[in-house]
GROMACS .gro file of N, CA, C and O in nm:
model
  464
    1UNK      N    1   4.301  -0.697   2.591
    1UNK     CA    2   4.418  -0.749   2.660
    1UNK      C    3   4.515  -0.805   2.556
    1UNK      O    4   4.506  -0.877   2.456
    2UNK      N    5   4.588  -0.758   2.606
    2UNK     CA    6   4.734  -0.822   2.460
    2UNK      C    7   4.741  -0.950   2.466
    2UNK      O    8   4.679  -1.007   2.556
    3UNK      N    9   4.837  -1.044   2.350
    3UNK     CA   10   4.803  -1.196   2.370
    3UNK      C   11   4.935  -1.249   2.418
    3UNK      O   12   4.953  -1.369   2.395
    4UNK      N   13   5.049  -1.174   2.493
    4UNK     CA   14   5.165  -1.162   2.539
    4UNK      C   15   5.140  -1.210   2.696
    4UNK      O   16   5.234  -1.243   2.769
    5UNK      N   17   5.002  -1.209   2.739
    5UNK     CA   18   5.038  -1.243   2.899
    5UNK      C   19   4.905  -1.401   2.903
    5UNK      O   20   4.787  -1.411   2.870
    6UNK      N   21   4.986  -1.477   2.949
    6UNK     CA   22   4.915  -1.579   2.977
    6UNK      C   23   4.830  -1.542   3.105
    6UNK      O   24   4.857  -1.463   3.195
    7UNK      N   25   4.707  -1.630   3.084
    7UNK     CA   26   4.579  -1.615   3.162
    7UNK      C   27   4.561  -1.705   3.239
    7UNK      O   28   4.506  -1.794   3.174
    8UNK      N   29   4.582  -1.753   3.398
    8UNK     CA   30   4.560  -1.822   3.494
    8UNK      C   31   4.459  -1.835   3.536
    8UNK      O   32   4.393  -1.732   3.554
    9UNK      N   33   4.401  -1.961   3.570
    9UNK     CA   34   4.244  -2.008   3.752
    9UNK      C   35   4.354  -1.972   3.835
    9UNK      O   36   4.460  -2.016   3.878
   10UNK      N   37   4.239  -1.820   3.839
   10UNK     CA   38   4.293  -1.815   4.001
   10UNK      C   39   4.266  -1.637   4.004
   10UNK      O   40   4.208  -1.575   4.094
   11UNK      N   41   4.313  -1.593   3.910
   11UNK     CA   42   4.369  -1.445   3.881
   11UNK      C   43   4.210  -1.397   3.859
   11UNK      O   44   4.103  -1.435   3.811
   12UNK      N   45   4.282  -1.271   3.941
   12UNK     CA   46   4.141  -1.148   3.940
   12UNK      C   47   4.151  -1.046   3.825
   12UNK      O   48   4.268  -1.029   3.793
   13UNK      N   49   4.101  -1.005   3.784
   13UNK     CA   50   4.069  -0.892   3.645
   13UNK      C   51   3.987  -0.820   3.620
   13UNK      O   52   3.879  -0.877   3.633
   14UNK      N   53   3.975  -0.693   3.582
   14UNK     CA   54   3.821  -0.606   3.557
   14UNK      C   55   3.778  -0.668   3.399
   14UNK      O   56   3.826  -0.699   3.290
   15UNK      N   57   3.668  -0.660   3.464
   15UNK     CA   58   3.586  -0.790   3.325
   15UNK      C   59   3.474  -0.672   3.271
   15UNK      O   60   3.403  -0.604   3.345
   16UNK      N   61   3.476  -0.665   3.117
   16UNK     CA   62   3.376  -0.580   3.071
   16UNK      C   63   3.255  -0.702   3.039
   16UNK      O   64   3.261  -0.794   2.958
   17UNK      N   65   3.142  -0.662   3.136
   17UNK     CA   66   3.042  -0.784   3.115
   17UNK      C   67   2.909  -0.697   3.080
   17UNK      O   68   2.794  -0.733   3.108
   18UNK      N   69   2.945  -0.573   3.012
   18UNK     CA   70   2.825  -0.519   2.879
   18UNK      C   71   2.726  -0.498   3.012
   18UNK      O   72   2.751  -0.500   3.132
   19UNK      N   73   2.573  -0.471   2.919
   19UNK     CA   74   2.488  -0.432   2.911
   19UNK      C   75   2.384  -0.527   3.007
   19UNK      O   76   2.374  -0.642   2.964
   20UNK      N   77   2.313  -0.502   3.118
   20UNK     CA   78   2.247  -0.623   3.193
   20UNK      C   79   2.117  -0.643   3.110
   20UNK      O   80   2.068  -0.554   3.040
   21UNK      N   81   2.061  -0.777   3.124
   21UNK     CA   82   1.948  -0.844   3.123
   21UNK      C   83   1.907  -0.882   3.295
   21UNK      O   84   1.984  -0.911   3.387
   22UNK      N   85   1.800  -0.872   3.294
   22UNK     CA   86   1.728  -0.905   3.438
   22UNK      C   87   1.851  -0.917   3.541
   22UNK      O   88   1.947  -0.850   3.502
   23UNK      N   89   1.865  -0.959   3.615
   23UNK     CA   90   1.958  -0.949   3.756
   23UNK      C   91   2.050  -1.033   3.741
   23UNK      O   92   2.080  -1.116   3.827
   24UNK      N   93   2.117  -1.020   3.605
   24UNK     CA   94   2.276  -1.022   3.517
   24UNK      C   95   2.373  -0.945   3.609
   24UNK      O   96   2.335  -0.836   3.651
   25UNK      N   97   2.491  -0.990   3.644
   25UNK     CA   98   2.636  -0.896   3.664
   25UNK      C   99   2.636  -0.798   3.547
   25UNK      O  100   2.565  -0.822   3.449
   26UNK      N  101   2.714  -0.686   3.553
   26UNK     CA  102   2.700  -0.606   3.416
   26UNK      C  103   2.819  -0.541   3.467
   26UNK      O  104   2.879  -0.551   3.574
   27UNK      N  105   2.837  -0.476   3.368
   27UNK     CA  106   2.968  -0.349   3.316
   27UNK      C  107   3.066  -0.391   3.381
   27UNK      O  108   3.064  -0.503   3.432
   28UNK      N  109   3.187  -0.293   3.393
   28UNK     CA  110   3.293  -0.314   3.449
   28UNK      C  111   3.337  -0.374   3.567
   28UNK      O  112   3.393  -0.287   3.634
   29UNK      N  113   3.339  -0.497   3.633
   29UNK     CA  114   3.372  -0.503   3.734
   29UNK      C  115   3.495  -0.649   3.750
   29UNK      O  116   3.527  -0.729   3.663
   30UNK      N  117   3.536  -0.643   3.880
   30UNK     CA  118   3.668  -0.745   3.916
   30UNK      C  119   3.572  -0.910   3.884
   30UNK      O  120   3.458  -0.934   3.924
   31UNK      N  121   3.654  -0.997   3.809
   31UNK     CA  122   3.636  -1.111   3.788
   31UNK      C  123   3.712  -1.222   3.837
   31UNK      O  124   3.830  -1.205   3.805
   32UNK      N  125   3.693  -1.347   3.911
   32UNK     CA  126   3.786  -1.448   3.856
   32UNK      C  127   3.790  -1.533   3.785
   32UNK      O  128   3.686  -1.595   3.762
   33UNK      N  129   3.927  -1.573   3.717
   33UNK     CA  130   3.915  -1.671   3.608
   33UNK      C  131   3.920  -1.837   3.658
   33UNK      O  132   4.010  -1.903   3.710
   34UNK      N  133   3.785  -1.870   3.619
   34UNK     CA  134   3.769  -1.992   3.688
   34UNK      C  135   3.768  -2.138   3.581
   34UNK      O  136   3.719  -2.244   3.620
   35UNK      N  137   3.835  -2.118   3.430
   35UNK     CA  138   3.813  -2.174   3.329
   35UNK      C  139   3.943  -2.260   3.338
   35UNK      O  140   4.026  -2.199   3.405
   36UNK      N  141   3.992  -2.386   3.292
   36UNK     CA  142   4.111  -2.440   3.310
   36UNK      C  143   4.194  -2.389   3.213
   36UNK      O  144   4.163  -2.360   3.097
   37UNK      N  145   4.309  -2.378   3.271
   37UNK     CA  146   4.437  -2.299   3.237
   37UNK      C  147   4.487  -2.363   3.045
   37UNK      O  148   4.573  -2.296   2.988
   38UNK      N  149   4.436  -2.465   2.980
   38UNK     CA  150   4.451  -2.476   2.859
   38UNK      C  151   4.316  -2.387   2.793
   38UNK      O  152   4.338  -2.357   2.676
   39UNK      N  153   4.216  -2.351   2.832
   39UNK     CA  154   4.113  -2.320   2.772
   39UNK      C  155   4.170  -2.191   2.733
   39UNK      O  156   4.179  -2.143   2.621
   40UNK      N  157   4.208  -2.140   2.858
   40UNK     CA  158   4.222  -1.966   2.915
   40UNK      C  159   4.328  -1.951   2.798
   40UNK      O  160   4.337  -1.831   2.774
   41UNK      N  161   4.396  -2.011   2.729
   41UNK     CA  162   4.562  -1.975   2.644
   41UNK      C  163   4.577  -2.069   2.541
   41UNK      O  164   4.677  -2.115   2.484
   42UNK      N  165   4.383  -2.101   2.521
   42UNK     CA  166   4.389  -2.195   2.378
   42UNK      C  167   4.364  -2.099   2.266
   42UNK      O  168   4.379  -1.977   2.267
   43UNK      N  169   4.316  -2.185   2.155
   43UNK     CA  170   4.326  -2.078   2.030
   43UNK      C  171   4.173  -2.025   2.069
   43UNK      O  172   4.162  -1.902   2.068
   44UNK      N  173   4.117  -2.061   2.086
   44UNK     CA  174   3.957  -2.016   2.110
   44UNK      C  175   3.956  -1.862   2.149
   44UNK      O  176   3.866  -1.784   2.119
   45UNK      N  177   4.096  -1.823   2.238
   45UNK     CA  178   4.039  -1.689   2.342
   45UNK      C  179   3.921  -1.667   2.424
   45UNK      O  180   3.846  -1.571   2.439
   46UNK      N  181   3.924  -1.756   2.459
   46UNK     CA  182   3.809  -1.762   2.556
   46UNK      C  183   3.834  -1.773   2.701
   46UNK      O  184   3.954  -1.793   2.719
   47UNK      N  185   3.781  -1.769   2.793
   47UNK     CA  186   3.761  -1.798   2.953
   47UNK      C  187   3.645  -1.772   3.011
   47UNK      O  188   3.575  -1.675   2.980
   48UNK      N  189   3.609  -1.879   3.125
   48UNK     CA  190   3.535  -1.903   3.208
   48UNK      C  191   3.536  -1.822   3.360
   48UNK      O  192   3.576  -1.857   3.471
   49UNK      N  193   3.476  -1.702   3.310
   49UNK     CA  194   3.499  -1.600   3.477
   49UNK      C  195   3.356  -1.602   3.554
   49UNK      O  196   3.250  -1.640   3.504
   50UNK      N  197   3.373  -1.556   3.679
   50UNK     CA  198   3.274  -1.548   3.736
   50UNK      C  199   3.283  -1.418   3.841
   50UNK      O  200   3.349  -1.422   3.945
   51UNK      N  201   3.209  -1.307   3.798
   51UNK     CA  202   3.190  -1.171   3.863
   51UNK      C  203   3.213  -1.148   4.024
   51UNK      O  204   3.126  -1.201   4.094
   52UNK      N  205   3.281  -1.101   4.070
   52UNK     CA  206   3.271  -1.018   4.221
   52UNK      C  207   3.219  -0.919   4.200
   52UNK      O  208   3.225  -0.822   4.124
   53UNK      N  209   3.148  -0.969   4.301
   53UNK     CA  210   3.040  -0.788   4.401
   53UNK      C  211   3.067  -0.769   4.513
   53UNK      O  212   3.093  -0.870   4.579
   54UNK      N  213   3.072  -0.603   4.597
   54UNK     CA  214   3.103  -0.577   4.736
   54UNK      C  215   2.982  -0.640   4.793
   54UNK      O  216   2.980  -0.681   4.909
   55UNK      N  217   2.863  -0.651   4.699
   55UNK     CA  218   2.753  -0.704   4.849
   55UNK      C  219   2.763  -0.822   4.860
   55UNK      O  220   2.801  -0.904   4.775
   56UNK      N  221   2.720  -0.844   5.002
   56UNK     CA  222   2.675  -0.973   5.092
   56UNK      C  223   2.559  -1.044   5.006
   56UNK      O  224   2.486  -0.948   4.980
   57UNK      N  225   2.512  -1.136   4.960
   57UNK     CA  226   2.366  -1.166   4.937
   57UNK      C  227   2.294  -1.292   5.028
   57UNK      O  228   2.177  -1.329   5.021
   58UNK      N  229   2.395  -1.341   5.108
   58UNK     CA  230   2.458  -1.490   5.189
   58UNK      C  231   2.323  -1.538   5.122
   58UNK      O  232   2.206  -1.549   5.160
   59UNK      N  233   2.399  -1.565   4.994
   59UNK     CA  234   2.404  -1.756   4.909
   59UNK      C  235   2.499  -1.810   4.882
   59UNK      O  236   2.606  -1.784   4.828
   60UNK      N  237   2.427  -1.931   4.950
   60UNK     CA  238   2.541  -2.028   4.916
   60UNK      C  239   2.647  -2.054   4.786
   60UNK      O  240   2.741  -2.134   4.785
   61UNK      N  241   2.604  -1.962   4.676
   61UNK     CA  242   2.643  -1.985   4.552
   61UNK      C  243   2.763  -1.837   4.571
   61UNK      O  244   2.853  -1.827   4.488
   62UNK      N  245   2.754  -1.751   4.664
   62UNK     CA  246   2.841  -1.665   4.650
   62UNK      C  247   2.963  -1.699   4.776
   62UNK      O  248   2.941  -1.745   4.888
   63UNK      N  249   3.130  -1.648   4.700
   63UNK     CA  250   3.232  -1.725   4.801
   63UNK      C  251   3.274  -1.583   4.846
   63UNK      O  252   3.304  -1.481   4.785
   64UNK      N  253   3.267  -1.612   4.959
   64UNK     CA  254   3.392  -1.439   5.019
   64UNK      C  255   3.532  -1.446   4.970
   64UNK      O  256   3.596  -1.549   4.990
   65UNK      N  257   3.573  -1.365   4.920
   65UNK     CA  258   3.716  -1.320   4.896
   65UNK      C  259   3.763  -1.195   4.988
   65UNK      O  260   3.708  -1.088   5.013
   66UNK      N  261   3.884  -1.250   5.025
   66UNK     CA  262   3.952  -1.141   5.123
   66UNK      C  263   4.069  -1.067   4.994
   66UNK      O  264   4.126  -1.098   4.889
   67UNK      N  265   4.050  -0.936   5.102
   67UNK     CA  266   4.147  -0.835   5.009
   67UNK      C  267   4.276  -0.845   5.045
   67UNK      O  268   4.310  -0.889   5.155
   68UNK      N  269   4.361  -0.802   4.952
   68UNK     CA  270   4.519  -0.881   4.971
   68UNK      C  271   4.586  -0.910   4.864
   68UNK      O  272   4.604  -0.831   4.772
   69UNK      N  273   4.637  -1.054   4.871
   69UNK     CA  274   4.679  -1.059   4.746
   69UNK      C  275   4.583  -1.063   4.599
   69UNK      O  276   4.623  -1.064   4.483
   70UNK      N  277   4.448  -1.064   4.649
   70UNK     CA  278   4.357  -1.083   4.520
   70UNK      C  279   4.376  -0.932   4.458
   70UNK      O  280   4.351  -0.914   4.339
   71UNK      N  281   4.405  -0.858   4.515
   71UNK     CA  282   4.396  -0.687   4.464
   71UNK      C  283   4.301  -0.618   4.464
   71UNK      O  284   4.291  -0.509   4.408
   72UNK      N  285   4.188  -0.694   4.552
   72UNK     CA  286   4.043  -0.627   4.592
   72UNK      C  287   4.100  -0.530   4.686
   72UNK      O  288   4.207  -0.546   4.744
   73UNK      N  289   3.992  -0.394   4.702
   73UNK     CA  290   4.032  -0.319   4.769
   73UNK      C  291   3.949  -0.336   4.881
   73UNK      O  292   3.952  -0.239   4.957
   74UNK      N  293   3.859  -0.450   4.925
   74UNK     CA  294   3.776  -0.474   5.020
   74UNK      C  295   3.732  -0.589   4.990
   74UNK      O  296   3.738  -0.633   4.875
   75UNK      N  297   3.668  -0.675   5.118
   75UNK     CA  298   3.652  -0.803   5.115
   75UNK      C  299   3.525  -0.811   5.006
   75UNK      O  300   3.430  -0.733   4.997
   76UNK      N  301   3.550  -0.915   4.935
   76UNK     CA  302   3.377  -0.900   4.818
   76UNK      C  303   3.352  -1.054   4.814
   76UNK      O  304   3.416  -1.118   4.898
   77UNK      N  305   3.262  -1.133   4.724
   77UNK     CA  306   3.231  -1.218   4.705
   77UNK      C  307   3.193  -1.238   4.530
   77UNK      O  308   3.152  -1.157   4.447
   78UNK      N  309   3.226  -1.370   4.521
   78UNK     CA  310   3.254  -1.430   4.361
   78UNK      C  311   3.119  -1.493   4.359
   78UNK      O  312   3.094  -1.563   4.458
   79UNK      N  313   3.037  -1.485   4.279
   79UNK     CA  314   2.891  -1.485   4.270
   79UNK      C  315   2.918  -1.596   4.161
   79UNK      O  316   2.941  -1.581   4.041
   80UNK      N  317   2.907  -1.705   4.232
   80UNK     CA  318   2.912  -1.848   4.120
   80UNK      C  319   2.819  -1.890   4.063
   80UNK      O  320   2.817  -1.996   4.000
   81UNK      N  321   2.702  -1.792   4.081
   81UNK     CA  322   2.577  -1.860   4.006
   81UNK      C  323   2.593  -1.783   3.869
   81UNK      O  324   2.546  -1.833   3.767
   82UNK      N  325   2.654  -1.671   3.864
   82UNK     CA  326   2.691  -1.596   3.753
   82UNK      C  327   2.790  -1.637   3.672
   82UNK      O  328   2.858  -1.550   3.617
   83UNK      N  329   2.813  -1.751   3.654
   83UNK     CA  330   2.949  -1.794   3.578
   83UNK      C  331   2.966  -1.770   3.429
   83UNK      O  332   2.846  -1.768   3.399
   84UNK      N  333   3.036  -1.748   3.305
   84UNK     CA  334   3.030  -1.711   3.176
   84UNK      C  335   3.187  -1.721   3.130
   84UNK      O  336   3.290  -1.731   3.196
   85UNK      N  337   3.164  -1.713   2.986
   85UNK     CA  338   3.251  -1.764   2.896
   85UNK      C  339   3.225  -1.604   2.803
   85UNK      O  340   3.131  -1.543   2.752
   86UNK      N  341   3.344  -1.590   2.817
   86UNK     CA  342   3.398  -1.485   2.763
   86UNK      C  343   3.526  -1.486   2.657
   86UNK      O  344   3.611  -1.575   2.646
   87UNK      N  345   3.513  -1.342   2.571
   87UNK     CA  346   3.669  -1.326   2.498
   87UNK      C  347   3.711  -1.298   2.601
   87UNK      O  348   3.648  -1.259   2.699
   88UNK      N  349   3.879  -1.324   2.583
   88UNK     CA  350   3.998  -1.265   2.639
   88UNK      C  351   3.982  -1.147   2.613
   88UNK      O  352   3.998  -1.082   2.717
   89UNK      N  353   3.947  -1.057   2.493
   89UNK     CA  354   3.919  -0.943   2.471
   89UNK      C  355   3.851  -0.881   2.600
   89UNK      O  356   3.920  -0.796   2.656
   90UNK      N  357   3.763  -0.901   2.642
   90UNK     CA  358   3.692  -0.844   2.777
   90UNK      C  359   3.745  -0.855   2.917
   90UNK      O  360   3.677  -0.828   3.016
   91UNK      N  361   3.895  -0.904   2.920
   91UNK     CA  362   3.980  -0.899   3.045
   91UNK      C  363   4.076  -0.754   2.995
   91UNK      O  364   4.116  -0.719   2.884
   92UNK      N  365   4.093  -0.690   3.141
   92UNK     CA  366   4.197  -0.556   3.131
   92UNK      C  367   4.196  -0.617   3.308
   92UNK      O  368   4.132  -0.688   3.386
   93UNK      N  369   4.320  -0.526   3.297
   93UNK     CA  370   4.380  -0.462   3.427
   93UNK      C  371   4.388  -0.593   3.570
   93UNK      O  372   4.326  -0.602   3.676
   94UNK      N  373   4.495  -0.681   3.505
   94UNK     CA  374   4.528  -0.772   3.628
   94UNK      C  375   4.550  -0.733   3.723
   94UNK      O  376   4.655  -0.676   3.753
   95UNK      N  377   4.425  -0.761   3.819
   95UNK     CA  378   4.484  -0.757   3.913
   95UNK      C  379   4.503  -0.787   4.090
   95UNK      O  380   4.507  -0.706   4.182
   96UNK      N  381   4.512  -0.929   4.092
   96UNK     CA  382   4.565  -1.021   4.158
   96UNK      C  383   4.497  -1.166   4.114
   96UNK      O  384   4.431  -1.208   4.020
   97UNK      N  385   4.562  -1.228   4.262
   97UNK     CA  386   4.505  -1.374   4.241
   97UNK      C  387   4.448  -1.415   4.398
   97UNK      O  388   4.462  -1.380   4.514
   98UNK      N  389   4.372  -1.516   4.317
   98UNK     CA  390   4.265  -1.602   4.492
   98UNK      C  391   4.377  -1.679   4.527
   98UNK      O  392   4.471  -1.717   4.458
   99UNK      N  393   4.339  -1.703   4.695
   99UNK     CA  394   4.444  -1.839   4.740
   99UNK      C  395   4.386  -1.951   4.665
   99UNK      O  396   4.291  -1.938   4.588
  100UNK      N  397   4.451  -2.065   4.691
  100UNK     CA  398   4.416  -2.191   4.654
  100UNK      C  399   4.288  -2.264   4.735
  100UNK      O  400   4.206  -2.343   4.688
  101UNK      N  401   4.296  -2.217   4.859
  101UNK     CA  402   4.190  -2.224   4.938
  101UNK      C  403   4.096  -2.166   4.880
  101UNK      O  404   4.021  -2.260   4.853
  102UNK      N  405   4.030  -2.036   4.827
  102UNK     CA  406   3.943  -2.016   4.822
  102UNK      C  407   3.915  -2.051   4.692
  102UNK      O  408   3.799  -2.060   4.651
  103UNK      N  409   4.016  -2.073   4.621
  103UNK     CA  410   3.947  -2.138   4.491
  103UNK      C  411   3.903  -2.302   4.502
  103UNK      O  412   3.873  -2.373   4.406
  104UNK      N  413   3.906  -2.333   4.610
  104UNK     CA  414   3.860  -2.450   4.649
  104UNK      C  415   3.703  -2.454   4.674
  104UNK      O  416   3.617  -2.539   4.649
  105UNK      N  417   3.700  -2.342   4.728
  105UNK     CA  418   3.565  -2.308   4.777
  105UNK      C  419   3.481  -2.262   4.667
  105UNK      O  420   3.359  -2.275   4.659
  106UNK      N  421   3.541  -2.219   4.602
  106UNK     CA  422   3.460  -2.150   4.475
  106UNK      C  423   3.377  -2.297   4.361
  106UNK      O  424   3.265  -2.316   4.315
  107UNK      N  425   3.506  -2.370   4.357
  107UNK     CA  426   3.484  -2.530   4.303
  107UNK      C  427   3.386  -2.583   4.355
  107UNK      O  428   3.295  -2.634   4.290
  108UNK      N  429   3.395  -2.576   4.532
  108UNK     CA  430   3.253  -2.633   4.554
  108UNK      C  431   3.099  -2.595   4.506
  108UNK      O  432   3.006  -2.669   4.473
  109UNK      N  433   3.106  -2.443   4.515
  109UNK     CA  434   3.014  -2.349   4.494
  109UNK      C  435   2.961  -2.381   4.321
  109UNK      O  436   2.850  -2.377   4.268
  110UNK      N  437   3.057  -2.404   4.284
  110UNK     CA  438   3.076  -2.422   4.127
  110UNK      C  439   2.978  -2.552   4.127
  110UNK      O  440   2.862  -2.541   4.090
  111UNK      N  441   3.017  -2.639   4.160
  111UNK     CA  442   3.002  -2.774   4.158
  111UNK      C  443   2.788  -2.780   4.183
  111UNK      O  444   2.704  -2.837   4.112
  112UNK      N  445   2.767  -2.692   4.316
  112UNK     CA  446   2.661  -2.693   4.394
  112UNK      C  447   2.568  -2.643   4.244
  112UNK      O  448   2.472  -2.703   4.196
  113UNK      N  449   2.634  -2.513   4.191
  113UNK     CA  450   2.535  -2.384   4.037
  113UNK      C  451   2.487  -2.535   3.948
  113UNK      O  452   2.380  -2.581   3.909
  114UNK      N  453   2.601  -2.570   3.944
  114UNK     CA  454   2.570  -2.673   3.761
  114UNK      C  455   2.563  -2.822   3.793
  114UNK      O  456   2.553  -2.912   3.711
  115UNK      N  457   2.571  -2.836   3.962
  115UNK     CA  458   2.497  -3.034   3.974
  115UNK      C  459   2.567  -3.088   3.942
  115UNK      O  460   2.537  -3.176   3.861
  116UNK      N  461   2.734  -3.069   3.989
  116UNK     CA  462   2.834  -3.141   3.894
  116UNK      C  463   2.847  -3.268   4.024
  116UNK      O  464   2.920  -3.365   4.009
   0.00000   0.00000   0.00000
């Protein structure tokens, strides 16, 4: 990803997340960036995403996202137990963003993974 477009919490992206280990997210798929907005556009290049999948798994650790403005092409869910720190290098192809609402929800979910 070029270093010309600033990186938002909130925004969806296809995330190259490599090669799986045990029941890891893997390869190409839509991410959101859930890292705070100085991290995401510090010198580090780094961000804090957390993988969407089309399946259901109903845990509590996964949030539904509706399709729309996120640029999902179907309703999926942000699997917050999967959270990671990534290069910016491994973001391509913006494309959309969560409401504020559901990134609310995701925070909680967030909050529930790491006992915050």
């Amino acid at each position: 990803m070029g270093s010309a477009r600033l990186i938002w919490r909130g925004e969806i992206y296809e995330v190259d997340l490599g090669v799986p280990l045990g029941h890891e997210a893997a390869h190409l798929r839509p991410g959101v960036v859930v890292s705070a907005d100085l991290i995401n556009n510090g010198p580090g290049a780094m961000v804090g995403v957390v993988p969407i999948t089309s399946t259901r798994y109903g845990l509590r650790s996964h949030v539904e996202l509706e399709q729309g403005d996120s640029g999902l092409g179907h309703d999926s869910f942000a699997r917050c137990d999967q959270i990671r720190m990534l290069s910016t290098k491994r973001l391509s192809n913006h494309r959309g963003r969560i409401s504020p609402e559901s990134m609310q929800v995701i925070d909680r979910a967030l909050r529930f993974v790491l006992d915050l």
